[in-house]
PDB file of C-alpha atoms in Angstrom:
ATOM      1  CA  TYR A   1      -0.356   5.292  -4.706  1.00  0.00           C
ATOM      2  CA  LEU A   2      -3.821   3.196  -3.843  1.00  0.00           C
ATOM      3  CA  VAL A   3      -3.090   2.897   0.285  1.00  0.00           C
ATOM      4  CA  VAL A   4      -4.643   0.010   1.613  1.00  0.00           C
ATOM      5  CA  THR A   5      -4.671   0.276   5.757  1.00  0.00           C
ATOM      6  CA  PRO A   6      -5.097  -2.527   8.171  1.00  0.00           C
ATOM      7  CA  GLY A   7      -8.197  -1.762   9.173  1.00  0.00           C
ATOM      8  CA  GLY A   8      -9.572  -1.983   5.578  1.00  0.00           C
ATOM      9  CA  ASP A   9      -9.728   1.508   4.557  1.00  0.00           C
ATOM     10  CA  ALA A  10      -8.431   2.580   0.934  1.00  0.00           C
ATOM     11  CA  PHE A  11      -6.805   5.911  -0.308  1.00  0.00           C
ATOM     12  CA  LEU A  12      -5.553   7.633  -3.419  1.00  0.00           C
ATOM     13  CA  ALA A  13      -2.469   9.030  -2.008  1.00  0.00           C
ATOM     14  CA  GLU A  14      -0.843  12.515  -3.691  1.00  0.00           C
ATOM     15  CA  THR A  15       2.599  11.975  -4.901  1.00  0.00           C
ATOM     16  CA  THR A  16       5.517  13.802  -4.190  1.00  0.00           C
ATOM     17  CA  ASP A  17       8.754  14.308  -5.770  1.00  0.00           C
ATOM     18  CA  ASP A  18      10.091  11.896  -3.313  1.00  0.00           C
ATOM     19  CA  THR A  19       9.387   8.591  -3.777  1.00  0.00           C
ATOM     20  CA  TYR A  20      11.412   6.744  -1.054  1.00  0.00           C
ATOM     21  CA  ALA A  21      10.061   9.236   1.781  1.00  0.00           C
ATOM     22  CA  ASP A  22       6.000   8.645   0.411  1.00  0.00           C
ATOM     23  CA  LEU A  23       6.510   4.897   0.783  1.00  0.00           C
ATOM     24  CA  SER A  24       8.295   4.939   3.995  1.00  0.00           C
ATOM     25  CA  THR A  25       6.401   7.188   5.676  1.00  0.00           C
ATOM     26  CA  LEU A  26       3.208   5.278   4.400  1.00  0.00           C
ATOM     27  CA  VAL A  27       4.430   1.763   5.246  1.00  0.00           C
ATOM     28  CA  ASP A  28       6.048   3.679   8.681  1.00  0.00           C
ATOM     29  CA  GLY A  29      10.099   2.589   8.198  1.00  0.00           C
ATOM     30  CA  MET A  30      11.793   0.890   5.443  1.00  0.00           C
ATOM     31  CA  ILE A  31      10.243  -0.438   2.758  1.00  0.00           C
ATOM     32  CA  GLU A  32       9.943  -3.980   0.717  1.00  0.00           C
ATOM     33  CA  CYS A  33       8.721  -4.560  -2.907  1.00  0.00           C
ATOM     34  CA  VAL A  34       6.274  -7.223  -3.686  1.00  0.00           C
ATOM     35  CA  ALA A  35       6.181  -7.943  -7.674  1.00  0.00           C
ATOM     36  CA  LEU A  36       3.008  -8.601  -8.774  1.00  0.00           C
ATOM     37  CA  PRO A  37       2.431  -9.262 -12.540  1.00  0.00           C
ATOM     38  CA  GLY A  38       2.422  -6.575 -15.117  1.00  0.00           C
ATOM     39  CA  GLN A  39       3.293  -2.979 -13.820  1.00  0.00           C
ATOM     40  CA  VAL A  40       1.930  -2.864 -10.660  1.00  0.00           C
ATOM     41  CA  ASP A  41       3.832  -3.789  -7.422  1.00  0.00           C
ATOM     42  CA  ALA A  42       3.319  -4.019  -3.788  1.00  0.00           C
ATOM     43  CA  TRP A  43       4.871  -1.766  -0.796  1.00  0.00           C
ATOM     44  CA  VAL A  44       5.302  -3.272   2.586  1.00  0.00           C
ATOM     45  CA  ASN A  45       7.296  -2.861   5.822  1.00  0.00           C
ATOM     46  CA  GLU A  46      10.228  -4.401   5.153  1.00  0.00           C
ATOM     47  CA  GLU A  47       9.904  -6.070   9.074  1.00  0.00           C
ATOM     48  CA  GLY A  48       6.512  -5.964   9.200  1.00  0.00           C
ATOM     49  CA  LEU A  49       5.973  -9.272  10.271  1.00  0.00           C
ATOM     50  CA  TYR A  50       8.250  -8.505  13.328  1.00  0.00           C
ATOM     51  CA  ARG A  51       6.674  -5.523  14.652  1.00  0.00           C
ATOM     52  CA  ASP A  52       4.275  -5.827  17.106  1.00  0.00           C
ATOM     53  CA  ASP A  53       2.306  -2.002  16.785  1.00  0.00           C
ATOM     54  CA  LEU A  54       1.597  -3.278  13.101  1.00  0.00           C
ATOM     55  CA  ALA A  55      -1.671  -5.386  12.628  1.00  0.00           C
ATOM     56  CA  TYR A  56      -2.650  -7.740   9.970  1.00  0.00           C
ATOM     57  CA  ASN A  57      -3.580  -6.189   7.064  1.00  0.00           C
ATOM     58  CA  LEU A  58      -6.003  -8.835   5.362  1.00  0.00           C
ATOM     59  CA  LEU A  59      -7.281  -6.822   2.096  1.00  0.00           C
ATOM     60  CA  GLY A  60      -3.551  -6.178   1.291  1.00  0.00           C
ATOM     61  CA  THR A  61      -3.485  -9.916   1.542  1.00  0.00           C
ATOM     62  CA  TYR A  62      -6.046 -11.032  -0.442  1.00  0.00           C
ATOM     63  CA  MET A  63      -5.491  -8.620  -2.866  1.00  0.00           C
ATOM     64  CA  VAL A  64      -2.041  -9.670  -3.193  1.00  0.00           C
ATOM     65  CA  ARG A  65      -2.600 -13.671  -2.984  1.00  0.00           C
ATOM     66  CA  GLY A  66      -5.157 -12.361  -6.146  1.00  0.00           C
ATOM     67  CA  TRP A  67      -3.058 -10.938  -8.133  1.00  0.00           C
ATOM     68  CA  THR A  68       0.305 -13.021  -7.813  1.00  0.00           C
ATOM     69  CA  GLY A  69      -2.351 -16.419  -7.217  1.00  0.00           C
ATOM     70  CA  ASN A  70       0.159 -16.804  -3.874  1.00  0.00           C
ATOM     71  CA  PRO A  71      -1.622 -17.626  -0.552  1.00  0.00           C
ATOM     72  CA  GLY A  72       1.509 -17.676   1.003  1.00  0.00           C
ATOM     73  CA  TYR A  73       1.558 -14.215   1.911  1.00  0.00           C
ATOM     74  CA  HIS A  74       0.925 -12.489   5.165  1.00  0.00           C
ATOM     75  CA  LEU A  75       0.919  -8.872   4.941  1.00  0.00           C
ATOM     76  CA  VAL A  76       1.357  -6.002   7.866  1.00  0.00           C
ATOM     77  CA  GLY A  77       0.949  -2.716   8.107  1.00  0.00           C
ATOM     78  CA  PRO A  78      -0.107  -0.550   5.177  1.00  0.00           C
ATOM     79  CA  VAL A  79       0.439  -1.752   1.448  1.00  0.00           C
ATOM     80  CA  VAL A  80       0.764   0.406  -1.333  1.00  0.00           C
ATOM     81  CA  PHE A  81       0.180  -0.224  -4.521  1.00  0.00           C
ATOM     82  CA  ALA A  82       2.311   2.222  -6.895  1.00  0.00           C
ATOM     83  CA  ALA A  83       3.356   1.086 -10.721  1.00  0.00           C
ATOM     84  CA  HIS A  84       6.835   0.920 -12.069  1.00  0.00           C
ATOM     85  CA  ASP A  85       8.685   2.000 -15.522  1.00  0.00           C
ATOM     86  CA  ASP A  86      10.765  -0.429 -17.499  1.00  0.00           C
ATOM     87  CA  GLU A  87      13.849   1.106 -15.534  1.00  0.00           C
ATOM     88  CA  GLY A  88      12.343   0.456 -12.193  1.00  0.00           C
ATOM     89  CA  ASN A  89      11.239   3.873 -11.083  1.00  0.00           C
ATOM     90  CA  THR A  90       8.396   3.998  -8.831  1.00  0.00           C
ATOM     91  CA  LEU A  91       5.188   5.839 -10.707  1.00  0.00           C
ATOM     92  CA  PRO A  92       1.571   6.083  -9.544  1.00  0.00           C
ATOM     93  CA  CYS A  93      -0.627   3.950  -9.126  1.00  0.00           C
ATOM     94  CA  PRO A  94      -2.525   2.919 -12.835  1.00  0.00           C
ATOM     95  CA  ALA A  95      -6.299   3.909 -13.204  1.00  0.00           C
ATOM     96  CA  GLY A  96      -6.757   0.528 -14.706  1.00  0.00           C
ATOM     97  CA  PHE A  97      -5.890  -0.827 -11.447  1.00  0.00           C
ATOM     98  CA  ILE A  98      -7.640   0.957  -9.048  1.00  0.00           C
ATOM     99  CA  ALA A  99     -10.934   1.003 -11.691  1.00  0.00           C
ATOM    100  CA  ASP A 100     -10.287  -3.154 -11.000  1.00  0.00           C
ATOM    101  CA  THR A 101      -9.892  -2.398  -8.159  1.00  0.00           C
ATOM    102  CA  VAL A 102     -12.862  -0.754  -7.247  1.00  0.00           C
ATOM    103  CA  GLN A 103     -14.810  -3.574  -9.506  1.00  0.00           C
ATOM    104  CA  LYS A 104     -13.925  -6.191  -7.226  1.00  0.00           C
ATOM    105  CA  GLY A 105     -15.565  -3.889  -4.473  1.00  0.00           C
ATOM    106  CA  VAL A 106     -12.868  -1.516  -2.582  1.00  0.00           C
ATOM    107  CA  GLU A 107     -14.482   1.216  -1.618  1.00  0.00           C
ATOM    108  CA  LEU A 108     -12.095   4.485  -2.020  1.00  0.00           C
ATOM    109  CA  THR A 109     -12.247   6.860   0.695  1.00  0.00           C
ATOM    110  CA  GLN A 110     -12.789  10.336  -1.467  1.00  0.00           C
ATOM    111  CA  PRO A 111     -10.862  12.714  -2.040  1.00  0.00           C
ATOM    112  CA  VAL A 112      -7.171  11.826  -3.097  1.00  0.00           C
ATOM    113  CA  HIS A 113      -5.003  12.761   0.312  1.00  0.00           C
ATOM    114  CA  THR A 114      -1.381  13.837   0.863  1.00  0.00           C
ATOM    115  CA  ILE A 115       0.740  11.367   2.228  1.00  0.00           C
ATOM    116  CA  GLU A 116       0.525  13.439   5.394  1.00  0.00           C
ATOM    117  CA  GLU A 117      -3.310  13.347   6.296  1.00  0.00           C
ATOM    118  CA  ILE A 118      -3.025   9.585   5.291  1.00  0.00           C
ATOM    119  CA  LYS A 119      -0.222   9.372   7.543  1.00  0.00           C
ATOM    120  CA  ALA A 120      -2.294  11.003  10.567  1.00  0.00           C
ATOM    121  CA  ARG A 121      -5.087   9.077   9.688  1.00  0.00           C
ATOM    122  CA  MET A 122      -3.290   5.602   9.887  1.00  0.00           C
ATOM    123  CA  ASP A 123      -2.060   6.639  13.487  1.00  0.00           C
ATOM    124  CA  ALA A 124      -5.026   8.099  15.335  1.00  0.00           C
ATOM    125  CA  ALA A 125      -6.472   4.690  13.989  1.00  0.00           C
ATOM    126  CA  LYS A 126      -3.327   2.863  15.851  1.00  0.00           C
ATOM    127  CA  GLU A 127      -3.751   4.767  18.793  1.00  0.00           C
ATOM    128  CA  THR A 128      -7.582   4.101  19.176  1.00  0.00           C
ATOM    129  CA  ALA A 129      -7.354  -0.064  17.929  1.00  0.00           C
TER     130      ALA A 129
END
């Protein structure tokens, strides 16, 4: 997955066999899908707009607005980009999507991180904010 934090960090996440647990951990709660054109989706916290502990995600909002053309999106908390197949199964983020994102100026934190590593970094960032 491609994970964009409210602080503007972008991580590549190593997926596991439990897609729901991965996404739920990364967005810190119940998941909601924002369908983008093509085979990529953006996943966010379903209750993000109602939670005081999740910050506005400027970069994630900008990316989703750019891909959808809809200026009405206001995303809060981490945004996780992932692909889906024709049956609706969630898959890792396509290399082309990642390459396009990097070409547009998003800097990825290297190397690929585990879900737990990204979650720990986001939790630490919340504590210092």
